[in-house]
Coordinates of C-alpha atoms in Angstrom, one line a residue:
M4 CA 24.5 -25.0 -6.9
I5 CA 21.0 -26.4 -6.1
R6 CA 18.6 -24.5 -3.9
S7 CA 16.6 -26.2 -1.2
D8 CA 13.0 -26.0 -2.2
Q9 CA 11.4 -25.6 1.2
H10 CA 8.6 -23.5 -0.1
R11 CA 6.8 -23.1 -3.4
S12 CA 9.5 -21.3 -5.4
P13 CA 8.4 -19.9 -8.7
L14 CA 11.5 -18.0 -9.4
S15 CA 14.0 -20.7 -8.2
R16 CA 12.2 -23.3 -10.4
A17 CA 12.1 -21.1 -13.4
W18 CA 15.7 -19.6 -13.3
P19 CA 19.2 -20.9 -13.4
D20 CA 21.4 -20.2 -10.4
V21 CA 23.3 -16.9 -10.3
G22 CA 26.9 -17.6 -11.2
P23 CA 30.0 -16.0 -12.7
G24 CA 29.4 -13.9 -15.8
M25 CA 25.6 -13.8 -15.5
L26 CA 25.3 -10.2 -14.1
L27 CA 26.3 -7.0 -15.8
P28 CA 29.1 -5.2 -13.9
P29 CA 28.6 -2.1 -11.7
G30 CA 28.0 0.9 -13.8
R31 CA 26.1 -1.0 -16.5
C32 CA 23.8 -3.1 -14.3
L33 CA 20.9 -0.7 -13.7
P34 CA 18.3 0.2 -16.3
V35 CA 19.0 3.9 -16.5
P36 CA 21.7 5.6 -18.6
P37 CA 24.4 7.4 -16.6
A38 CA 24.9 11.1 -16.9
T39 CA 27.8 10.5 -19.3
D40 CA 25.2 9.5 -21.9
R41 CA 24.4 13.1 -23.0
A42 CA 21.9 12.0 -25.6
A43 CA 19.7 10.5 -22.8
W44 CA 20.1 13.4 -20.3
A45 CA 20.2 16.5 -22.5
V46 CA 16.4 16.9 -22.9
P47 CA 14.3 15.1 -20.2
P48 CA 11.3 17.1 -19.1
V49 CA 12.4 18.6 -15.8
D50 CA 11.3 22.3 -15.8
E51 CA 9.0 22.1 -12.8
L52 CA 11.6 20.0 -10.9
R53 CA 14.3 22.5 -11.8
S54 CA 12.3 25.4 -10.1
R55 CA 11.9 23.4 -6.9
A56 CA 15.5 22.4 -6.9
A57 CA 16.7 26.0 -7.5
A58 CA 14.6 27.1 -4.5
D59 CA 16.6 24.6 -2.3
L60 CA 20.0 26.1 -3.1
G61 CA 21.5 28.0 -0.2
T62 CA 18.8 27.0 2.3
P63 CA 19.4 24.8 5.4
W64 CA 19.1 21.1 4.8
P65 CA 16.4 19.1 6.6
V66 CA 18.1 17.7 9.8
P67 CA 16.5 14.7 11.6
L68 CA 17.2 15.2 15.3
A69 CA 17.7 12.8 18.2
S70 CA 14.7 14.3 20.0
G71 CA 12.6 13.5 17.0
Y72 CA 13.9 10.0 16.9
A73 CA 13.2 9.6 20.6
R74 CA 9.6 10.8 20.3
Y75 CA 8.4 7.5 19.0
F76 CA 9.5 5.8 22.2
R77 CA 8.3 8.6 24.4
D78 CA 4.9 9.7 23.1
G79 CA 4.3 7.4 20.0
D80 CA 4.7 10.2 17.4
R81 CA 6.6 8.8 14.3
D82 CA 5.3 11.1 11.6
A83 CA 7.3 14.2 12.5
Y84 CA 10.7 12.5 12.2
E85 CA 9.6 10.7 9.0
Q86 CA 8.6 14.0 7.4
V87 CA 12.1 15.4 7.9
V88 CA 13.7 12.3 6.4
R89 CA 11.2 12.5 3.5
A90 CA 12.1 16.1 2.8
R91 CA 15.8 15.2 2.7
H92 CA 15.2 12.4 0.3
E93 CA 13.3 14.7 -2.0
R94 CA 15.9 17.4 -2.0
V95 CA 18.7 14.9 -2.8
T96 CA 16.6 13.5 -5.6
R97 CA 16.0 16.9 -7.2
A98 CA 19.7 17.7 -7.0
A99 CA 20.7 14.4 -8.6
V100 CA 18.4 14.8 -11.5
L101 CA 19.6 18.4 -12.2
A102 CA 23.2 17.3 -11.9
A103 CA 22.6 14.7 -14.5
V104 CA 20.8 17.1 -16.8
T105 CA 23.2 20.0 -16.5
L106 CA 26.5 18.6 -15.2
G107 CA 26.6 21.9 -13.3
E108 CA 29.1 22.2 -10.4
R109 CA 26.5 23.7 -8.0
W110 CA 24.2 20.7 -8.5
L111 CA 27.1 18.2 -8.1
D112 CA 28.0 20.0 -4.9
E113 CA 24.4 19.9 -3.7
V114 CA 24.4 16.1 -4.4
A115 CA 27.7 15.7 -2.5
D116 CA 26.3 17.6 0.5
G117 CA 23.2 15.5 0.6
V118 CA 25.2 12.2 0.2
T119 CA 27.5 13.3 3.0
L120 CA 24.6 14.1 5.3
W121 CA 23.2 10.7 4.7
C122 CA 26.5 9.1 5.5
E123 CA 26.8 11.1 8.7
Q124 CA 23.2 10.5 9.9
S125 CA 23.3 8.1 12.9
S126 CA 20.6 5.8 11.5
W127 CA 18.8 5.4 8.2
C128 CA 16.1 3.4 10.0
W129 CA 12.8 4.9 10.8
P130 CA 12.4 5.0 14.6
A131 CA 9.0 3.1 14.5
H132 CA 10.9 0.1 13.1
D133 CA 14.1 0.2 15.1
D134 CA 14.7 -2.5 17.8
T135 CA 17.2 -0.3 19.6
Y136 CA 14.9 0.0 22.6
E137 CA 14.2 -3.8 22.8
R138 CA 17.8 -4.9 22.4
H139 CA 19.7 -2.0 24.1
G140 CA 17.2 0.0 26.1
S141 CA 18.0 3.0 23.9
V142 CA 15.6 5.6 22.4
V143 CA 18.3 6.8 20.0
P144 CA 20.0 4.7 17.3
T145 CA 22.5 2.2 18.3
V146 CA 25.1 2.8 15.6
T147 CA 27.0 -0.5 16.3
D148 CA 23.8 -2.5 15.7
P149 CA 21.9 -1.0 12.7
Y150 CA 18.4 -2.1 11.9
L151 CA 17.6 -2.9 8.3
D152 CA 14.1 -1.6 7.6
L153 CA 12.2 0.3 4.9
G154 CA 14.1 3.6 5.6
A155 CA 17.5 2.0 5.6
G156 CA 16.8 0.2 2.3
E157 CA 15.6 3.4 0.7
V158 CA 18.7 5.4 1.6
A159 CA 21.0 2.5 0.4
A160 CA 19.2 2.4 -3.0
E161 CA 19.2 6.1 -3.4
L162 CA 23.0 6.2 -2.8
A163 CA 23.4 3.4 -5.3
W164 CA 21.4 5.2 -8.0
I165 CA 23.5 8.3 -7.4
D166 CA 26.7 6.3 -7.7
H167 CA 25.5 4.8 -11.0
L168 CA 24.1 8.1 -12.4
L169 CA 26.9 10.5 -11.4
G170 CA 29.9 8.3 -10.5
A171 CA 32.3 9.8 -13.1
Q172 CA 31.3 13.4 -12.2
L173 CA 31.7 12.7 -8.4
D174 CA 35.1 11.2 -8.9
E175 CA 36.2 14.3 -10.6
R176 CA 34.4 16.9 -8.4
T177 CA 34.5 15.1 -5.0
P178 CA 37.1 12.3 -4.9
G179 CA 36.6 9.9 -2.0
L180 CA 32.8 10.3 -1.8
R181 CA 32.0 7.1 -3.6
Q182 CA 34.2 5.2 -1.2
R183 CA 32.3 6.6 1.7
I184 CA 29.0 5.5 0.1
R185 CA 30.3 2.0 -0.2
H186 CA 31.5 1.9 3.4
E187 CA 28.2 3.2 4.8
V188 CA 26.0 1.0 2.7
E189 CA 28.1 -2.0 3.6
R190 CA 28.0 -1.2 7.3
R191 CA 24.3 -0.4 7.6
V192 CA 22.6 -2.5 5.0
L193 CA 24.5 -5.2 3.1
G194 CA 26.5 -6.6 6.0
P195 CA 23.4 -6.8 8.3
F196 CA 21.3 -8.2 5.4
E197 CA 23.8 -11.0 4.9
R198 CA 24.6 -11.8 8.6
R199 CA 21.4 -11.4 10.4
R200 CA 18.6 -13.6 9.1
D201 CA 15.9 -13.0 11.7
W202 CA 14.4 -10.0 10.0
H203 CA 10.6 -10.5 10.2
W204 CA 10.2 -9.2 6.6
L205 CA 12.2 -12.1 5.1
G206 CA 9.1 -14.2 5.4
L207 CA 10.9 -17.2 6.8
D208 CA 8.0 -17.9 9.1
G209 CA 5.6 -18.2 6.1
R210 CA 4.1 -14.7 6.6
V211 CA 5.2 -12.2 4.0
H212 CA 4.0 -8.6 3.5
N213 CA 5.0 -5.5 1.5
W214 CA 8.2 -5.0 3.4
N215 CA 9.7 -8.1 1.7
P216 CA 9.9 -6.8 -1.9
W217 CA 10.4 -3.2 -0.9
I218 CA 13.5 -3.9 1.1
H219 CA 14.8 -6.7 -1.1
G220 CA 14.4 -4.5 -4.2
N221 CA 16.4 -1.8 -2.6
V222 CA 19.1 -4.2 -1.4
L223 CA 19.2 -5.6 -4.9
V224 CA 20.0 -2.1 -6.4
A225 CA 22.7 -1.5 -3.7
A226 CA 24.4 -4.9 -4.1
L227 CA 24.4 -4.7 -7.9
Q228 CA 26.0 -1.3 -8.1
L229 CA 28.1 -1.0 -4.9
V230 CA 29.7 -4.5 -4.6
D231 CA 32.5 -5.5 -6.9
E232 CA 32.0 -8.4 -9.3
G233 CA 32.7 -11.8 -7.7
E234 CA 31.2 -14.4 -5.4
R235 CA 30.2 -11.9 -2.7
R236 CA 28.0 -10.0 -5.1
E237 CA 26.5 -13.2 -6.6
S238 CA 25.8 -14.5 -3.0
L239 CA 24.0 -11.3 -2.1
I240 CA 21.9 -11.5 -5.3
R241 CA 21.0 -15.1 -4.5
L242 CA 19.8 -14.1 -1.1
V243 CA 17.7 -11.3 -2.7
I244 CA 16.1 -13.7 -5.2
D245 CA 15.4 -16.2 -2.4
G246 CA 13.6 -13.5 -0.4
L247 CA 11.6 -12.3 -3.4
D248 CA 10.7 -15.8 -4.2
R249 CA 8.9 -16.1 -0.9
Y250 CA 6.7 -13.1 -1.8
V251 CA 6.0 -14.4 -5.3
A252 CA 5.1 -17.8 -3.8
A253 CA 2.7 -16.1 -1.4
L254 CA 0.9 -14.1 -4.1
P255 CA -2.6 -15.6 -4.7
A256 CA -3.5 -16.7 -8.1
D257 CA -5.8 -13.8 -8.6
G258 CA -3.1 -11.3 -7.9
A259 CA -5.0 -9.6 -5.0
I260 CA -3.2 -7.7 -2.1
D261 CA -5.0 -8.0 1.2
E262 CA -3.3 -4.8 2.3
G263 CA -5.4 -2.9 -0.3
Y264 CA -4.8 -0.7 -3.3
A265 CA -2.5 1.8 -1.7
Y266 CA -0.1 -0.9 -0.5
W267 CA 0.1 -2.5 -3.9
W268 CA 2.5 0.2 -5.0
N269 CA 5.0 -0.6 -2.3
G270 CA 4.3 -4.4 -2.3
A271 CA 3.6 -6.1 -5.5
G272 CA 4.6 -3.0 -7.4
R273 CA 8.0 -3.1 -5.8
L274 CA 8.3 -6.7 -6.6
L275 CA 7.7 -6.1 -10.3
E276 CA 10.3 -3.3 -10.3
A277 CA 12.9 -5.6 -8.6
L278 CA 12.2 -8.4 -11.1
D279 CA 12.6 -5.8 -13.9
V280 CA 16.0 -4.8 -12.6
L281 CA 17.0 -8.5 -12.3
A282 CA 16.0 -9.1 -15.9
Y283 CA 18.1 -6.1 -17.1
A284 CA 21.1 -6.9 -15.0
S285 CA 21.1 -10.5 -16.2
G286 CA 20.6 -9.6 -19.9
G287 CA 17.2 -11.2 -19.8
V288 CA 18.3 -14.6 -18.3
L289 CA 16.4 -13.9 -15.1
N290 CA 13.0 -13.2 -16.8
A291 CA 9.8 -13.6 -14.7
E292 CA 7.3 -12.7 -17.4
P293 CA 6.0 -16.3 -17.9
I294 CA 4.8 -16.4 -14.2
R295 CA 1.1 -15.9 -14.5
V296 CA 0.4 -14.5 -11.1
L297 CA 2.6 -11.5 -11.9
R298 CA 0.4 -10.7 -14.9
E299 CA -2.6 -10.9 -12.7
T300 CA -1.3 -8.6 -10.0
V301 CA -0.6 -5.9 -12.6
A302 CA -4.4 -5.6 -12.9
F303 CA -5.1 -5.3 -9.2
P304 CA -5.0 -1.4 -9.0
H305 CA -7.5 -0.8 -11.7
R306 CA -9.8 -3.6 -10.4
M307 CA -10.1 -1.7 -7.1
H308 CA -10.9 1.6 -8.9
L309 CA -14.3 3.1 -8.1
G310 CA -13.9 6.2 -10.3
G311 CA -12.0 9.5 -10.3
P312 CA -9.7 9.6 -7.3
W313 CA -11.8 7.0 -5.3
Y314 CA -10.9 3.3 -4.6
V315 CA -12.2 0.3 -2.7
N316 CA -10.4 0.7 0.6
F317 CA -10.7 -2.3 2.9
A318 CA -7.9 -2.6 5.5
D319 CA -5.5 0.4 6.1
C320 CA -6.0 1.6 2.5
P321 CA -7.5 5.1 2.2
A322 CA -10.5 5.6 -0.1
R323 CA -8.9 8.6 -1.7
P324 CA -5.1 8.1 -1.6
R325 CA -2.9 11.2 -1.2
G326 CA -0.7 12.5 -3.9
E327 CA 0.3 10.8 -7.2
Q328 CA 1.3 7.2 -7.6
P329 CA 4.3 6.1 -9.8
W330 CA 2.0 5.5 -12.8
H331 CA 5.0 5.1 -15.1
A332 CA 6.0 2.0 -13.2
L333 CA 2.6 0.4 -13.7
H334 CA 2.5 1.5 -17.3
R335 CA 5.8 -0.2 -18.0
E336 CA 4.7 -3.4 -16.3
A337 CA 1.4 -3.3 -18.2
R338 CA 3.2 -2.9 -21.5
R339 CA 5.4 -5.9 -20.6
A340 CA 2.4 -8.0 -19.6
G341 CA 0.4 -6.9 -22.7
D342 CA -2.5 -5.7 -20.4
E343 CA -4.3 -3.1 -22.5
A344 CA -6.8 -2.2 -19.7
T345 CA -4.0 -1.5 -17.2
M346 CA -2.1 0.4 -19.8
A347 CA -5.1 2.6 -20.4
Y348 CA -5.7 3.1 -16.7
A349 CA -2.0 4.1 -16.1
A350 CA -1.9 6.3 -19.2
A351 CA -5.0 8.2 -18.1
H352 CA -2.8 9.7 -15.4
R353 CA -0.2 11.0 -17.9
T354 CA -1.2 14.5 -19.0
P355 CA 1.2 16.0 -21.6
G356 CA 2.9 19.1 -20.2
T357 CA 2.8 17.9 -16.6
P358 CA 5.6 16.1 -14.8
V359 CA 6.3 12.5 -15.8
A360 CA 6.9 11.7 -12.1
R361 CA 7.7 13.5 -8.9
E362 CA 10.6 13.3 -6.5
S363 CA 8.3 11.9 -3.8
D364 CA 8.4 8.6 -5.9
G365 CA 12.1 8.2 -5.0
L366 CA 15.2 8.7 -7.1
G367 CA 15.2 5.3 -8.8
R368 CA 11.5 5.6 -9.9
L369 CA 12.0 9.1 -11.0
L370 CA 15.1 8.3 -13.1
R371 CA 13.2 5.4 -14.8
A372 CA 10.3 7.7 -15.6
L373 CA 12.5 10.4 -17.1
T374 CA 14.2 7.9 -19.4
D375 CA 11.1 5.9 -20.5
P376 CA 10.0 7.2 -24.0
G377 CA 6.9 4.9 -23.8
W378 CA 5.7 6.7 -20.7
I379 CA 6.8 10.2 -21.7
T380 CA 4.7 10.0 -24.9
A381 CA 1.7 8.1 -23.3
T382 CA -1.7 9.7 -23.5
G383 CA -4.9 8.6 -21.9
A384 CA -8.5 8.4 -23.1
G385 CA -11.1 10.5 -21.5
S386 CA -13.3 7.6 -20.4
E387 CA -12.7 5.1 -17.6
S388 CA -12.8 2.2 -20.1
W389 CA -10.8 -0.1 -17.8
L390 CA -13.5 -0.4 -15.1
P391 CA -14.8 -4.0 -15.2
L392 CA -18.4 -5.0 -14.8
D393 CA -17.6 -7.4 -11.9
V394 CA -14.5 -8.3 -10.0
W395 CA -14.3 -11.4 -7.8
L396 CA -11.0 -12.0 -5.9
P397 CA -11.4 -15.3 -4.1
S398 CA -8.2 -15.1 -2.2
T399 CA -9.4 -12.0 -0.2
Q400 CA -13.1 -12.7 -0.8
V401 CA -13.7 -9.3 -2.3
L402 CA -16.5 -8.6 -4.8
V403 CA -16.8 -5.4 -6.7
A404 CA -19.8 -4.9 -9.0
R405 CA -21.0 -1.9 -11.0
M406 CA -24.0 -1.0 -13.2
A407 CA -22.0 -1.1 -16.5
A408 CA -18.5 -1.9 -17.5
G409 CA -16.4 1.1 -18.4
S410 CA -18.3 3.6 -16.4
P411 CA -18.6 4.6 -12.7
A412 CA -22.1 6.0 -13.3
G413 CA -24.9 4.8 -10.9
L414 CA -24.3 2.4 -8.0
T415 CA -21.2 0.3 -7.3
L416 CA -21.2 -2.3 -4.6
A417 CA -18.0 -3.7 -2.9
V418 CA -18.3 -6.5 -0.3
K419 CA -15.6 -8.1 1.8
G420 CA -15.4 -11.5 3.4
G421 CA -11.9 -12.7 4.5
H422 CA -10.8 -12.8 8.1
N423 CA -9.5 -10.5 10.8
G424 CA -5.9 -11.5 10.7
E425 CA -5.0 -10.0 7.3
N426 CA -2.1 -7.6 6.8
H427 CA -3.0 -4.1 8.0
N428 CA -6.2 -5.7 9.2
H429 CA -9.4 -3.9 10.3
N430 CA -12.1 -5.9 12.0
D431 CA -14.5 -5.8 9.0
V432 CA -15.6 -9.2 8.0
G433 CA -18.8 -8.8 6.0
G434 CA -18.2 -5.1 5.5
F435 CA -19.4 -3.4 2.3
V436 CA -19.1 -0.1 0.5
V437 CA -21.7 1.5 -1.7
A438 CA -20.6 4.3 -4.1
L439 CA -22.6 6.6 -6.3
G440 CA -21.0 7.8 -9.5
G441 CA -17.7 6.4 -8.2
V442 CA -17.9 8.3 -4.9
P443 CA -18.3 6.2 -1.7
V444 CA -21.4 7.0 0.3
L445 CA -21.6 4.0 2.7
V446 CA -18.0 3.8 3.5
D447 CA -15.0 2.2 5.2
P448 CA -13.3 5.1 7.0
G449 CA -9.7 4.0 6.3
R450 CA -6.8 4.6 8.5
P451 CA -5.5 7.5 10.7
T452 CA -1.9 8.7 10.9
Y453 CA 0.4 6.0 12.1
T454 CA 1.6 6.1 15.7
A455 CA 3.2 3.7 18.1
Q456 CA -0.3 2.4 18.9
T457 CA -1.1 1.5 15.3
F458 CA 0.9 -1.7 15.2
G459 CA 1.0 -2.4 18.9
P460 CA -1.2 -4.5 21.2
R461 CA -3.7 -1.6 21.5
R462 CA -4.3 -1.3 17.8
Y463 CA -8.0 -2.3 18.1
E464 CA -8.6 0.5 20.6
L465 CA -8.3 2.9 17.6
W466 CA -11.8 3.6 16.4
P467 CA -11.1 3.2 12.6
M468 CA -9.8 -0.3 13.1
R469 CA -12.8 -1.5 15.1
S470 CA -15.9 -3.2 13.6
T471 CA -18.1 -0.7 15.4
W472 CA -17.0 1.8 12.7
H473 CA -17.5 -0.5 9.8
N474 CA -20.7 -1.5 8.0
V475 CA -21.2 -4.7 10.1
P476 CA -23.6 -5.6 12.9
W477 CA -22.9 -5.0 16.6
I478 CA -24.4 -8.2 18.1
R479 CA -25.6 -8.4 21.6
G480 CA -23.1 -5.7 22.6
R481 CA -20.2 -7.6 20.9
E482 CA -17.9 -6.3 18.2
Q483 CA -15.8 -8.4 15.9
A484 CA -12.5 -9.8 17.3
P485 CA -9.0 -9.7 15.6
G486 CA -7.2 -12.8 14.4
P487 CA -7.3 -15.2 11.4
E488 CA -9.6 -17.5 13.3
H489 CA -12.3 -14.8 13.1
G490 CA -13.5 -14.9 9.5
A491 CA -16.3 -15.4 7.1
A492 CA -17.9 -18.8 6.5
G493 CA -20.0 -20.2 3.7
V494 CA -19.0 -17.6 1.2
V495 CA -21.0 -17.9 -2.0
T496 CA -20.9 -15.5 -5.0
S497 CA -23.0 -15.4 -8.2
S498 CA -23.4 -12.9 -11.0
G499 CA -25.0 -12.4 -14.3
R500 CA -26.0 -9.7 -16.8
T501 CA -28.5 -8.2 -14.4
Y502 CA -27.0 -8.8 -11.0
A503 CA -24.0 -9.7 -8.8
Q504 CA -24.2 -10.8 -5.2
M505 CA -22.2 -12.3 -2.3
S506 CA -23.6 -14.2 0.6
L507 CA -21.6 -15.1 3.8
D508 CA -22.0 -16.0 7.4
L509 CA -20.4 -13.5 9.8
A510 CA -21.0 -15.3 13.1
N511 CA -17.4 -16.6 13.4
A512 CA -16.0 -13.1 13.2
Y513 CA -17.4 -12.4 16.7
P514 CA -15.6 -13.7 19.9
A515 CA -18.6 -15.7 21.2
A516 CA -18.9 -17.8 18.1
G517 CA -17.7 -21.4 18.7
S518 CA -17.0 -20.8 22.3
R519 CA -17.8 -23.6 24.8
A520 CA -18.9 -20.9 27.3
S521 CA -21.3 -19.3 24.9
V522 CA -23.0 -20.2 21.6
E523 CA -25.0 -16.9 21.6
I524 CA -24.3 -16.0 18.0
R525 CA -25.5 -19.1 16.1
R526 CA -25.8 -17.6 12.6
W527 CA -25.7 -14.2 10.9
R528 CA -26.2 -14.6 7.2
R529 CA -25.6 -11.5 5.0
T530 CA -26.5 -11.3 1.3
A531 CA -25.4 -8.2 -0.5
R532 CA -26.6 -7.7 -4.0
L533 CA -26.4 -5.2 -6.9
D534 CA -29.5 -5.5 -8.9
R535 CA -28.7 -3.8 -12.3
A536 CA -32.3 -4.2 -13.6
R537 CA -33.7 -2.3 -10.6
A538 CA -30.7 0.0 -10.2
E539 CA -30.5 -0.7 -6.5
V540 CA -28.3 -2.4 -3.8
T541 CA -29.9 -4.6 -1.3
V542 CA -28.4 -6.1 1.8
R543 CA -30.4 -8.8 3.7
D544 CA -29.3 -9.8 7.2
Q545 CA -30.8 -13.0 8.6
W546 CA -29.7 -14.1 12.1
E547 CA -30.3 -16.7 14.8
L548 CA -29.1 -15.9 18.3
A549 CA -29.5 -17.8 21.5
P550 CA -32.9 -16.9 23.1
A551 CA -31.3 -15.6 26.2
G552 CA -29.5 -12.2 26.2
H553 CA -30.6 -8.6 26.8
S554 CA -27.8 -6.5 25.3
P555 CA -28.8 -4.6 22.2
T556 CA -28.1 -5.6 18.6
R557 CA -27.6 -2.9 16.0
L558 CA -26.7 -2.7 12.4
H559 CA -24.0 0.0 11.9
L560 CA -23.7 1.9 8.7
I561 CA -20.9 4.5 8.2
V562 CA -22.0 7.4 6.0
A563 CA -20.0 10.1 4.2
G564 CA -22.0 13.2 3.3
A565 CA -25.0 15.0 4.7
V566 CA -27.6 12.8 6.3
R567 CA -31.4 13.5 6.8
L568 CA -32.9 10.8 9.0
A569 CA -36.6 9.8 9.0
A570 CA -38.7 6.8 10.0
G571 CA -37.4 3.7 8.3
H572 CA -35.1 5.6 5.9
A573 CA -32.3 8.1 5.4
V574 CA -31.6 10.5 2.6
I575 CA -27.9 11.0 2.0
T576 CA -26.3 13.8 -0.1
A577 CA -23.0 12.3 -1.3
L578 CA -19.6 14.1 -1.4
D579 CA -18.2 15.7 -4.6
G580 CA -21.7 16.5 -5.9
A581 CA -22.2 12.8 -6.9
G582 CA -25.9 12.9 -6.1
V583 CA -28.4 11.7 -3.5
L584 CA -29.1 8.2 -2.1
R585 CA -32.2 7.0 -0.4
L586 CA -31.4 4.3 2.2
S587 CA -34.4 2.4 3.6
W588 CA -34.8 -0.6 5.9
S589 CA -37.6 -3.0 6.5
P590 CA -39.0 -3.5 9.0
P591 CA -38.6 0.2 9.9
M592 CA -36.7 -0.3 13.1
P593 CA -35.6 2.7 15.1
C594 CA -32.4 4.4 14.1
T595 CA -30.1 6.8 15.9
T596 CA -26.9 8.5 14.7
T597 CA -23.4 9.2 16.1
I598 CA -21.1 11.8 14.7
Q599 CA -17.4 11.1 14.5
E600 CA -15.5 14.4 14.2
L601 CA -12.4 14.1 12.0
D602 CA -9.2 16.0 13.0
D603 CA -6.6 13.6 11.6
P604 CA -5.7 14.9 8.1
L605 CA -5.4 11.4 6.7
L606 CA -9.1 11.0 7.4
S607 CA -10.4 14.6 7.0
D608 CA -8.7 15.1 3.7
V609 CA -10.8 12.2 2.4
W610 CA -14.1 12.6 4.1
G611 CA -14.2 16.2 5.3
D612 CA -15.0 17.2 8.9
Q613 CA -17.0 14.2 10.0
L614 CA -18.5 10.8 9.4
T615 CA -22.0 9.7 10.5
R616 CA -22.8 6.3 11.9
L617 CA -26.4 5.1 11.5
E618 CA -27.3 2.7 14.3
I619 CA -30.4 0.6 13.4
D620 CA -31.6 -1.2 16.5
V621 CA -32.9 -4.6 15.5
S622 CA -33.1 -5.9 19.1
G623 CA -36.9 -5.8 18.9
L624 CA -36.9 -8.4 16.1
G625 CA -35.8 -11.0 18.5
S626 CA -33.3 -13.8 18.5
I627 CA -34.4 -15.0 15.0
G628 CA -34.9 -12.2 12.5
T629 CA -34.4 -10.5 9.2
L630 CA -33.6 -7.0 8.1
D631 CA -33.6 -5.7 4.5
L632 CA -31.7 -2.7 3.4
T633 CA -32.3 -1.0 0.1
V634 CA -30.1 1.7 -1.5
K635 CA -31.3 3.6 -4.5
E636 CA -30.3 6.8 -6.2
Q637 CA -32.9 9.5 -5.5
Q638 CA -33.6 11.6 -8.6
P639 CA -34.0 15.4 -8.2

């Protein structure tokens, strides 16, 4: 069989077609030993997991309610329902691992209870994704028309991993349960995946995002384990490969993810895990290692690292992500790619005596961590040796520059060009972050808790998404506009031993630019520079506006930490005891401040109780002007 090559198809070109005899059969196709392999499951490090699982026994199971589902359509709240679903996932995961380790009847019964509850739940979809209201006018799941989203894929894969891990024990203890698993996964996931090809996450319109590998990877696990050998199974795997191929084809050569660091784990990271499963299931025939862009994207997480728990966080990415990441998965991919820097970065998060992974990672990821000797024995160095001197990612137009390679000490500058139509976009063309000792001081706020508004037509009414709360100018009363047509122009970068800089024109990011009705914003050239010799960051804004116009123009700077404002400068005490910065501007134009109180935990857990916006009024400099910012560490 020959595939149509309607898009750039790295996998399809590199691999033979999936045919009879290529794939290992169910029970042997997933890269984790089943519980019958007692040598593998007698001694994995699960003491902490065991105590949490024991606390579950005899307590009521988390129950997602219809009223919780309906809340998304009524008042926009999606988080409460998702938290209940997440708690159920974690309880089932704990029980499955303890059942594999002990083969105890109480743990097998706990698994059976959890599996049955999944099978009896009306929908595995998360309400924020379900099209039940659009298609049926319903605010509760339409069970005859299931929607295949991230949530449904996660449950299907979890059930497949349980079937693989504990199939023999469940057949003995709870006969019939595995047949129920197959029925429900077929009805809710595999059948819809095969029949309905208008899912937006397939990428058939040319736009792909992190849903693509996340869902395809979960469908892959379900199809491999829960479908009998034969043409149907092979056909499903071919569809999965075709979908993954669209994501690989869309990855830029530099491996960057426009959604940001936090989304790498459930985007490119999920892709790498799916390709790993395919390589295992095919006995190495479907091997993606030679594809260079995959090796590049392995390095993306550490390239965005500022230091400690802090990261460059353009788009919806938080500056200090919550919880732990599945570091074992990155470590495994770095070993495969031979990427020593990424291996060191991942291994630095592996402390002997602590859990190798957590149930919040999901069952498949946890099982892989528990059976990976290379990860269990990994140890990290004390320094942050993986931090590069400079990073330039042309696909997203992101520059990161620090004072010295291998250390977060001193100043770090991150600058973003790009456009305002990116995945998880914020209107932030020309935005920049300045960190001291790896801790952001001039910051990008990140994202709030997701609601119905987050991805709806009123997204840019949310303050964290608007350019007025990013480090960009507010020009004649205009903020930046969303859409890929609103982007940076004339982007130029240069670097050397003593400096790194990026220059770009921001005018087109604003709605007046290029309009026949108004050419008010003719040019706004920004040059951001890290001067290593002088240990300072400078940002020069040079603009040309139409002579007419009376609305104010201000440069906005978002600050985390305590601010003391004076004429022409501000002194900022950074978070985490990182030190003190002096921010000055010339000419010394007037500056006011606005305090943004933070009551959303996704923001307050990162920045504390508030952020401060400095508003430097440059209206007095006229329609043609220049403002210079200088940021230096202030010594005690």
